[in-house]
Structure formats: structure tokens, C-alpha cells
Coordinates of N, CA, C and O in Angstrom, one line a residue:
X1 N 94.1 61.7 99.0 CA 94.4 60.3 98.9 C 94.1 59.8 100.7 O 95.4 59.7 101.0
X2 N 93.4 58.7 100.7 CA 93.2 58.5 102.1 C 94.4 57.5 102.1 O 94.1 56.8 103.6
X3 N 94.6 56.9 101.1 CA 95.5 55.4 101.4 C 96.8 55.8 101.1 O 97.6 54.9 101.2
X4 N 97.3 56.8 101.2 CA 99.0 57.3 101.1 C 99.0 58.3 102.4 O 98.7 58.5 103.2
X5 N 100.5 58.6 102.6 CA 100.8 58.5 104.2 C 102.3 59.6 103.7 O 102.8 59.6 102.5
X6 N 102.3 60.4 104.6 CA 103.3 61.8 104.3 C 104.5 60.9 104.4 O 105.0 59.7 105.0
X7 N 106.0 61.7 104.2 CA 107.0 61.2 104.1 C 107.8 61.2 105.4 O 107.2 61.9 106.1
X8 N 108.9 60.2 105.6 CA 109.7 60.2 106.8 C 110.7 61.3 106.7 O 111.0 61.8 105.5
X9 N 111.5 62.2 107.6 CA 112.6 63.2 107.1 C 112.4 64.2 106.3 O 113.1 64.7 105.7
X10 N 111.0 64.4 106.7 CA 110.9 65.9 106.4 C 111.1 67.1 106.9 O 111.3 67.4 107.9
X11 N 112.3 67.6 106.3 CA 113.5 68.5 106.7 C 112.7 69.8 107.0 O 112.4 70.8 108.3
X12 N 111.8 70.4 106.4 CA 111.2 71.5 106.4 C 109.8 71.4 105.6 O 109.3 70.5 105.0
X13 N 109.0 72.4 106.6 CA 107.3 72.2 106.3 C 107.0 72.7 104.8 O 107.7 73.0 103.9
X14 N 106.2 71.7 104.1 CA 105.7 71.6 103.2 C 104.0 71.9 103.0 O 103.6 71.6 103.9
X15 N 103.9 72.9 101.9 CA 103.0 73.8 102.2 C 101.5 73.6 101.0 O 102.0 73.6 100.0
X16 N 100.5 73.6 101.4 CA 99.7 73.6 99.9 C 98.8 75.2 100.5 O 98.4 75.4 101.8
X17 N 98.9 76.0 99.9 CA 98.7 77.6 99.7 C 97.6 77.9 98.8 O 97.4 77.7 97.8
X18 N 96.7 78.6 99.5 CA 95.3 79.2 98.7 C 96.1 80.3 97.7 O 97.1 81.2 97.9
X19 N 95.2 81.1 96.8 CA 95.7 81.9 96.1 C 95.2 83.3 97.0 O 94.1 83.2 98.0
X20 N 95.1 84.4 96.5 CA 94.7 85.3 97.4 C 93.4 85.4 97.8 O 92.8 85.0 96.6
X21 N 92.8 85.8 98.8 CA 91.4 86.0 99.0 C 90.7 87.2 99.4 O 91.4 87.9 100.5
X22 N 90.0 87.9 98.8 CA 89.9 89.1 99.1 C 88.6 89.4 100.3 O 87.4 88.9 99.7
X23 N 88.9 89.9 101.3 CA 87.8 89.9 102.1 C 87.7 91.2 103.0 O 87.2 91.5 104.0
X24 N 87.7 92.3 101.9 CA 87.5 93.5 102.2 C 86.6 94.0 102.4 O 85.8 94.8 103.4
X25 N 85.2 93.4 102.2 CA 84.0 93.6 102.5 C 83.7 92.5 103.7 O 82.0 92.5 103.7
X26 N 84.5 91.9 104.3 CA 83.6 91.0 105.5 C 84.6 91.1 106.8 O 85.6 91.4 106.8
X27 N 83.6 91.2 107.4 CA 84.2 90.9 109.3 C 83.6 89.3 110.0 O 82.9 88.7 109.1
X28 N 84.3 89.1 111.0 CA 84.0 87.9 111.8 C 84.3 86.7 111.0 O 83.4 85.9 110.8
X29 N 85.5 86.8 110.0 CA 85.8 85.9 108.8 C 86.3 84.5 109.8 O 87.2 84.6 110.4
X30 N 85.7 83.8 109.0 CA 85.8 82.3 109.8 C 86.4 81.2 108.6 O 85.7 81.2 107.5
X31 N 87.0 80.3 108.6 CA 87.6 79.3 108.0 C 86.9 77.9 108.6 O 86.9 77.5 109.8
X32 N 86.1 77.6 107.3 CA 85.5 75.8 107.6 C 86.0 75.2 106.1 O 86.1 75.2 105.6
X33 N 86.4 74.0 106.9 CA 86.9 73.0 105.9 C 86.3 71.1 106.4 O 86.4 71.5 107.9
X34 N 86.6 70.5 105.5 CA 86.4 69.3 106.2 C 87.7 68.5 106.1 O 88.5 68.6 104.9
X35 N 88.3 67.8 107.0 CA 89.7 67.4 107.1 C 89.3 65.5 107.6 O 88.5 65.4 108.5
X36 N 90.4 65.1 106.9 CA 90.8 63.4 107.6 C 92.1 63.4 107.7 O 93.3 63.6 106.9
X37 N 92.4 64.3 109.4 CA 93.8 63.9 109.8 C 94.3 63.0 110.3 O 94.1 62.5 111.2
X38 N 95.7 62.3 109.9 CA 96.0 61.3 110.9 C 97.5 62.0 111.0 O 98.4 61.9 109.7
X39 N 98.1 62.1 112.2 CA 99.6 62.7 112.4 C 100.0 62.3 113.6 O 99.4 62.4 114.7
X40 N 101.3 62.2 113.7 CA 101.9 61.6 114.9 C 101.9 63.1 115.6 O 102.1 64.4 115.3
X41 N 101.8 62.7 116.9 CA 102.0 64.6 117.7 C 103.6 64.8 117.7 O 104.7 64.1 117.8
X42 N 103.8 66.0 118.1 CA 104.9 66.9 118.0 C 105.6 66.5 119.3 O 105.3 65.7 120.2
X43 N 107.0 66.1 119.8 CA 107.9 66.9 118.6 C 108.6 65.8 117.4 O 108.9 66.3 117.0
X44 N 107.4 65.0 117.3 CA 107.9 63.9 116.0 C 107.5 64.5 114.8 O 108.5 64.9 114.1
X45 N 106.5 65.0 114.6 CA 105.8 65.0 113.0 C 104.7 66.3 113.5 O 103.9 66.5 114.5
X46 N 105.0 67.3 112.7 CA 104.3 68.4 112.9 C 103.0 68.8 111.7 O 103.3 68.6 110.4
X47 N 102.1 69.2 111.8 CA 101.0 69.8 111.1 C 100.2 71.2 111.6 O 100.4 71.5 112.7
X48 N 99.9 72.0 110.4 CA 99.9 73.3 110.5 C 98.9 73.9 109.8 O 98.6 73.6 108.7
X49 N 97.8 74.7 110.5 CA 96.8 75.7 109.4 C 97.8 77.3 110.0 O 97.8 77.5 110.9
X50 N 98.0 77.8 108.5 CA 98.6 79.4 108.8 C 97.9 80.3 108.0 O 97.2 79.7 107.0
X51 N 97.7 81.7 108.6 CA 96.9 82.6 107.5 C 98.4 83.9 107.2 O 98.6 84.1 108.4
X52 N 98.2 84.4 106.2 CA 98.8 85.6 105.9 C 97.8 86.5 105.2 O 97.4 86.4 104.6
X53 N 98.7 87.9 105.2 CA 98.0 88.9 104.5 C 99.0 89.3 103.3 O 98.6 90.2 102.3
X54 N 100.2 88.8 103.7 CA 101.3 89.1 102.5 C 102.0 88.1 101.7 O 102.9 88.6 101.1
X55 N 101.5 86.6 102.1 CA 102.7 85.6 102.2 C 104.1 86.0 102.8 O 104.7 84.9 102.3
X56 N 104.5 86.7 103.4 CA 105.6 86.9 104.1 C 105.9 86.3 105.3 O 106.5 85.9 106.2
X57 N 104.6 87.2 106.6 CA 104.4 86.9 107.6 C 103.1 85.9 107.7 O 102.1 86.5 107.8
X58 N 103.3 85.0 108.5 CA 102.6 84.0 108.6 C 101.9 83.7 109.9 O 102.9 83.9 111.1
X59 N 100.7 83.5 110.3 CA 100.4 83.4 111.8 C 99.8 81.8 112.2 O 98.7 81.4 111.3
X60 N 100.1 81.4 113.2 CA 99.6 80.2 113.1 C 98.0 80.0 113.5 O 97.4 80.9 114.9
X61 N 97.2 79.4 113.1 CA 95.8 79.4 113.3 C 95.5 78.2 114.0 O 94.7 77.8 115.2
X62 N 96.5 76.8 113.9 CA 96.3 75.4 114.4 C 97.3 75.0 114.3 O 98.1 74.9 112.8
X63 N 97.8 74.5 115.3 CA 99.0 73.5 115.2 C 98.8 72.4 115.8 O 97.9 72.2 116.9
X64 N 99.0 70.8 115.6 CA 98.7 69.8 115.9 C 99.5 69.8 117.5 O 100.6 70.5 117.9
X65 N 99.1 69.4 118.6 CA 99.9 68.9 120.3 C 100.8 67.6 120.0 O 101.0 67.2 119.0
X66 N 101.1 67.4 121.3 CA 101.8 66.1 121.6 C 101.1 65.3 121.4 O 101.9 63.9 121.6
X67 N 100.2 64.9 121.2 CA 99.1 64.0 121.1 C 99.0 63.5 119.5 O 98.6 64.4 118.9
X68 N 98.8 62.4 119.2 CA 98.3 61.8 117.8 C 97.1 62.2 117.7 O 96.2 62.7 118.3
X69 N 97.0 62.7 116.4 CA 95.5 63.4 115.8 C 95.1 61.9 115.1 O 96.4 61.9 113.9
X70 N 94.2 61.5 115.0 CA 93.3 60.4 114.4 C 91.9 60.9 114.3 O 91.0 60.9 114.7
X71 N 91.8 61.6 112.7 CA 90.6 61.7 112.2 C 90.0 60.5 111.4 O 90.7 59.5 110.4
X72 N 88.8 59.2 112.3 CA 88.1 58.4 111.9 C 87.5 58.2 110.6 O 87.3 57.1 109.9
X73 N 87.3 59.4 110.3 CA 86.5 59.9 109.3 C 86.6 61.2 108.8 O 87.0 61.9 109.5
X74 N 85.6 61.7 107.8 CA 85.6 63.2 107.3 C 85.6 63.8 108.7 O 83.8 63.8 109.2
X75 N 86.2 65.0 109.2 CA 85.4 65.8 110.4 C 85.6 67.2 109.6 O 86.9 67.9 109.3
X76 N 84.6 68.0 110.1 CA 84.3 69.6 109.9 C 84.8 70.6 110.9 O 84.6 70.0 112.1
X77 N 86.0 71.0 110.7 CA 86.7 71.7 111.6 C 86.2 73.4 111.1 O 86.0 73.9 110.2
X78 N 86.3 74.0 112.1 CA 85.9 75.8 112.1 C 87.0 76.6 113.1 O 87.5 76.2 114.1
X79 N 87.7 77.9 111.9 CA 88.7 78.2 113.0 C 88.7 79.8 112.3 O 88.3 80.3 111.8
X80 N 88.8 80.8 113.6 CA 88.0 82.4 113.7 C 89.5 82.4 112.8 O 90.7 82.6 113.4
X81 N 89.3 83.4 111.6 CA 90.5 84.2 111.0 C 90.2 85.6 111.0 O 90.8 86.9 110.3
X82 N 89.1 85.9 111.7 CA 88.7 87.5 112.2 C 89.9 88.6 112.2 O 90.2 89.7 112.0
X83 N 90.7 87.8 113.4 CA 92.0 89.2 113.5 C 92.6 89.4 112.1 O 93.5 90.6 112.3
X84 N 92.7 88.8 111.3 CA 94.1 88.4 110.3 C 93.0 88.9 108.7 O 93.6 89.8 108.2
X85 N 92.1 88.3 108.4 CA 91.5 88.3 107.7 C 90.4 89.6 107.6 O 90.3 90.0 106.1
X86 N 89.6 90.0 108.5 CA 88.7 91.5 108.4 C 89.2 92.4 107.6 O 90.3 93.0 108.1
X87 N 88.7 92.8 107.1 CA 88.6 93.8 105.9 C 89.9 94.0 105.1 O 90.3 95.1 104.5
X88 N 90.7 92.2 104.8 CA 92.0 92.4 104.6 C 91.8 92.6 103.0 O 90.7 91.7 102.6
X89 N 92.6 93.5 101.7 CA 92.5 92.6 100.3 C 92.9 91.4 99.9 O 92.7 91.2 98.7
X90 N 93.8 91.1 100.9 CA 94.6 89.8 100.1 C 94.7 88.7 101.7 O 95.2 89.3 102.6
X91 N 93.7 87.4 101.4 CA 94.3 86.7 102.6 C 94.5 85.2 102.3 O 94.1 84.8 100.8
X92 N 95.6 84.8 102.4 CA 96.3 83.6 101.8 C 96.2 82.7 103.2 O 96.2 82.9 104.3
X93 N 95.9 81.4 103.1 CA 95.7 80.4 104.2 C 96.7 79.3 103.7 O 96.7 78.7 102.1
X94 N 97.1 78.2 104.4 CA 97.7 77.4 104.1 C 97.9 76.2 104.9 O 97.7 76.6 106.4
X95 N 98.0 75.2 104.8 CA 98.1 74.0 105.1 C 99.8 73.7 105.0 O 99.9 73.1 104.3
X96 N 100.2 72.8 106.7 CA 101.6 72.5 106.3 C 101.6 70.9 107.0 O 100.7 70.8 107.6
X97 N 102.8 70.3 106.3 CA 103.1 69.2 107.0 C 104.6 68.9 107.1 O 105.3 69.3 106.0
X98 N 105.0 68.9 108.0 CA 106.8 68.9 108.3 C 106.8 69.8 109.1 O 106.3 70.9 109.7
X99 N 108.0 69.8 110.2 CA 109.2 68.5 109.6 C 108.4 67.2 110.5 O 107.5 67.1 111.3
X100 N 109.1 66.0 109.9 CA 108.5 64.9 110.2 C 109.8 63.7 110.8 O 111.0 64.5 110.3
X101 N 109.9 63.0 111.5 CA 111.3 62.5 112.1 C 111.2 61.4 111.1 O 110.5 61.1 110.1
X102 N 112.0 60.5 111.4 CA 112.6 59.2 110.8 C 111.5 57.7 111.0 O 112.0 57.1 110.6
X103 N 110.5 58.1 112.3 CA 110.1 56.6 112.6 C 108.2 56.8 112.7 O 107.8 57.5 112.9
X104 N 108.0 55.8 111.3 CA 106.4 55.8 111.5 C 105.9 57.2 110.6 O 106.2 58.1 110.4
X105 N 104.8 56.7 109.4 CA 104.4 57.7 109.0 C 102.9 57.5 109.2 O 102.4 56.4 108.9
X106 N 101.9 58.3 109.1 CA 100.4 58.3 108.8 C 100.2 59.1 107.5 O 100.5 59.6 106.5
X107 N 98.4 59.1 107.6 CA 98.2 59.8 106.2 C 97.6 60.9 106.1 O 98.1 61.6 104.9
X108 N 98.4 62.0 107.1 CA 98.6 63.4 107.1 C 97.5 64.1 106.9 O 95.9 63.7 107.0
X109 N 97.3 65.3 106.0 CA 96.1 66.0 105.6 C 95.5 65.5 104.4 O 96.2 65.2 103.3
X110 N 94.4 65.7 104.4 CA 93.0 65.0 103.4 C 92.0 66.6 103.9 O 91.6 66.4 104.7
X111 N 91.7 67.6 103.0 CA 90.7 68.5 103.1 C 89.9 68.5 101.8 O 90.4 67.9 100.6
X112 N 89.0 68.7 101.8 CA 87.9 69.1 101.3 C 86.9 69.9 101.9 O 86.7 70.6 102.7
X113 N 86.1 70.6 100.5 CA 85.1 71.7 100.9 C 85.4 72.6 101.9 O 84.6 73.4 103.0
X114 N 86.2 73.3 101.6 CA 87.0 74.7 102.1 C 86.0 75.7 101.6 O 86.1 76.1 100.9
X115 N 85.6 76.7 102.9 CA 85.0 77.5 103.0 C 85.5 79.1 103.7 O 85.7 78.7 104.6
X116 N 85.3 80.1 103.2 CA 85.4 81.1 104.1 C 83.8 81.8 104.6 O 83.0 82.3 103.2
X117 N 83.4 82.2 105.8 CA 82.4 82.6 105.9 C 82.5 84.2 106.5 O 83.6 84.4 107.5
X118 N 81.7 85.0 106.5 CA 82.0 86.1 107.1 C 80.7 87.0 107.2 O 79.6 86.8 106.3
X119 N 80.9 87.5 107.9 CA 79.1 89.2 107.8 C 79.9 89.8 106.9 O 80.9 90.8 107.0
X120 N 78.7 90.4 105.9 CA 79.2 91.4 104.9 C 78.7 92.6 105.1 O 78.1 92.5 106.2
X121 N 80.1 93.9 105.0 CA 80.0 94.9 105.3 C 79.6 95.7 104.1 O 80.1 95.4 103.1
X122 N 78.9 96.9 104.3 CA 79.0 98.2 103.1 C 80.4 98.8 103.8 O 80.9 98.5 104.4
X123 N 80.3 100.0 103.0 CA 81.4 100.8 103.6 C 81.4 101.3 104.8 O 83.0 101.4 105.4
X124 N 80.6 101.2 105.6 CA 80.9 101.7 107.3 C 79.6 101.3 107.9 O 78.2 101.1 107.4
X125 N 80.0 100.8 108.9 CA 78.7 100.4 109.7 C 78.8 101.5 111.1 O 79.6 101.7 111.9
X126 N 77.5 101.8 111.4 CA 77.8 102.6 112.6 C 76.5 102.0 113.7 O 75.7 101.9 113.6
X127 N 77.3 102.3 115.3 CA 76.7 101.6 115.9 C 75.9 103.1 116.7 O 76.5 103.7 117.5
X128 N 75.2 103.1 117.0 CA 74.0 104.2 117.5 C 73.3 103.9 119.1 O 72.6 102.6 118.4
X129 N 73.9 104.7 119.6 CA 73.6 104.0 121.3 C 73.0 105.3 122.0 O 73.6 106.3 122.1
X130 N 72.0 105.5 122.4 CA 71.8 107.0 123.2 C 71.8 106.3 124.7 O 71.0 105.1 125.2
X131 N 72.5 107.3 125.7 CA 72.5 107.0 126.7 C 71.2 106.8 127.5 O 70.7 108.2 127.6
X132 N 71.4 106.1 128.7 CA 70.3 106.1 129.2 C 69.0 105.4 128.7 O 67.7 106.5 129.1
X133 N 69.0 105.1 127.8 CA 67.7 105.0 126.7 C 66.6 104.4 127.4 O 66.8 103.4 128.1
X134 N 65.3 105.0 126.9 CA 64.2 104.5 127.6 C 63.1 104.4 126.2 O 63.4 104.8 125.3
X135 N 61.9 103.6 126.3 CA 61.2 103.4 125.5 C 60.1 104.8 125.2 O 60.4 105.0 123.6
X136 N 60.5 105.4 125.7 CA 60.3 107.1 125.2 C 61.0 108.1 125.6 O 61.2 108.5 127.2
X137 N 61.4 108.6 124.9 CA 62.5 109.9 125.2 C 62.1 110.8 126.3 O 60.4 111.5 125.9
X138 N 62.0 111.3 127.1 CA 62.0 112.5 127.7 C 62.0 113.6 127.2 O 60.9 114.9 127.3
X139 N 62.7 114.1 126.4 CA 63.0 115.2 125.6 C 63.3 115.0 124.1 O 62.9 114.0 123.8
X140 N 63.5 116.5 123.3 CA 64.0 116.4 122.0 C 65.4 115.9 121.8 O 65.9 115.7 120.7
X141 N 65.7 115.7 123.2 CA 67.4 115.6 123.0 C 67.8 114.3 123.3 O 67.4 114.0 124.0
X142 N 69.0 113.8 122.1 CA 69.0 112.2 122.5 C 70.8 112.5 122.4 O 71.3 112.9 121.8
X143 N 71.2 111.8 123.4 CA 73.1 111.5 123.2 C 73.0 110.6 122.3 O 72.8 109.2 122.7
X144 N 73.9 110.9 121.4 CA 74.3 109.6 120.2 C 75.7 109.7 120.5 O 76.5 110.3 120.4
X145 N 76.0 108.1 120.4 CA 77.5 107.6 120.3 C 77.7 106.9 119.0 O 77.3 106.3 118.8
X146 N 78.6 107.5 118.3 CA 78.8 106.9 116.8 C 80.7 106.3 116.9 O 81.7 107.0 117.2
X147 N 80.6 104.9 116.5 CA 81.5 104.2 116.2 C 81.6 103.8 115.0 O 80.7 103.1 114.4
X148 N 83.2 103.8 114.0 CA 83.0 103.0 112.7 C 83.5 101.5 113.2 O 84.7 101.2 114.1
X149 N 82.7 100.7 112.8 CA 83.3 99.5 112.3 C 83.4 98.6 111.3 O 83.1 99.7 110.0
X150 N 84.8 98.2 111.0 CA 85.0 97.9 109.4 C 86.1 98.9 108.7 O 86.6 99.7 109.5
X151 N 86.5 99.0 108.0 CA 87.4 99.7 107.1 C 86.8 100.5 106.0 O 85.7 100.1 105.2
X152 N 87.0 101.7 106.0 CA 86.6 102.5 104.8 C 87.3 103.8 104.8 O 88.1 104.2 105.4
X153 N 87.3 104.3 103.3 CA 88.2 105.2 103.1 C 87.3 107.0 102.6 O 87.6 107.5 101.9
X154 N 86.2 106.3 103.2 CA 85.2 107.5 102.9 C 84.5 108.3 103.8 O 84.8 108.0 105.0
X155 N 83.8 109.6 104.0 CA 83.7 110.2 104.9 C 82.5 109.8 105.4 O 81.1 109.2 103.9
X156 N 82.0 110.0 106.4 CA 80.3 109.5 106.6 C 79.7 110.7 106.8 O 80.2 112.1 107.2
X157 N 78.3 110.7 106.3 CA 77.5 111.7 106.8 C 76.3 111.1 107.5 O 75.9 110.1 107.5
X158 N 76.1 111.9 108.9 CA 75.3 111.8 109.3 C 74.0 112.4 109.6 O 73.7 113.7 109.7
X159 N 72.6 111.8 108.9 CA 71.6 113.0 109.4 C 70.9 112.8 110.3 O 70.0 111.4 110.2
X160 N 70.6 113.9 111.1 CA 69.1 113.2 112.1 C 68.1 114.0 111.9 O 67.8 115.0 111.4
X161 N 66.8 113.1 112.3 CA 65.7 114.3 112.2 C 64.9 113.6 113.4 O 65.1 113.0 114.2
X162 N 64.1 114.9 113.6 CA 63.1 115.0 115.1 C 61.6 114.9 114.9 O 61.6 115.0 113.6
X163 N 61.4 114.6 115.7 CA 60.1 114.2 115.7 C 59.2 114.4 116.8 O 59.6 114.1 117.8
X164 N 58.1 114.9 116.9 CA 57.3 115.6 118.1 C 56.0 114.2 118.2 O 55.4 114.4 119.2
X165 N 56.1 113.2 118.0 CA 55.1 112.2 117.7 C 55.6 111.4 119.1 O 56.6 111.3 119.4
X166 N 54.7 111.3 119.7 CA 54.6 110.2 121.0 C 54.1 108.5 120.7 O 53.8 108.7 119.7

């Protein structure tokens, strides 16, 4: 409702919260949405975006500063949720409004086109790097470093093949 305002004297934040979002197969998760936000700066009125894995412990992704926020039109914004959402079986996102003071009210949150994006992962991703790698290996031996990225509960099998081709 771009014609409405939030209330004065909101004593505790009011939230719009998503249902659980399964991010187990994703990394580098990003939140993107269009907003039309108008809010007085802190310490008078507060607006926030928070994320959680359990709906109990919330992490601030964004909070307004002591300056007014005036979006004069729909504005697309993006936030990195990777530290919390990557590989998580349940991720919750919420938009908060409040507390607010007793003087002046504004448009508050208007949100649309909410999306989460990320890189799809399989059970495991392996990074293979040969120390001192060159275009042509001088011997049949190569040092390989194996590191696991992402979450997996399965054993990994690595098969090496050698070739004498040049």
C-alpha cells in the first residue's frame, strides 16, 4: 500500500516473516527484492531485515541508519546471506518495522519480487590444485590438494588416472 503509513508509537518491532526456505543445496545465497521504503532515521523509527536458521536467533542483514530513507520509486536491493543461509535446511527472512516514536509517520516497507539466488551444489565440490602446476607436468607425479566445500554427509571417493601422453 504505497498510500499508507506505519503507525506512531509502535513499542516493539512488527515483522513479516517468510516460511522456511531450504538452502541445503546452495552456496553464496543472495536475497534480492524490490522495495519502496520510506522511514525516518534512527533513533526515531526503525526498519530492519533479519535472517535466522531456527526462528529463535536472528541476525541483522540490514538496518536503517540515523538518516531518513526515501525511495522515490521501486528500488532493487540485494544482500549477501551466505554466512547464514549457505547449506542450511531452513532459512527464515523477516522485514521489521518498529519501534517508532510519537512524531511523524511515513510509508514504511513495500516489498515485491522477493528472490533467493545461489550456486547449486552437489553433495560435495572438490577443489583440485597441483602445486607448481605448469602446462606440461615434468613427471608422472602430481601433488593434489583436496578441500571440501559445502555440506555433505557421505564419504568421498577420488579416482586418479595416469596417462603418458604429452
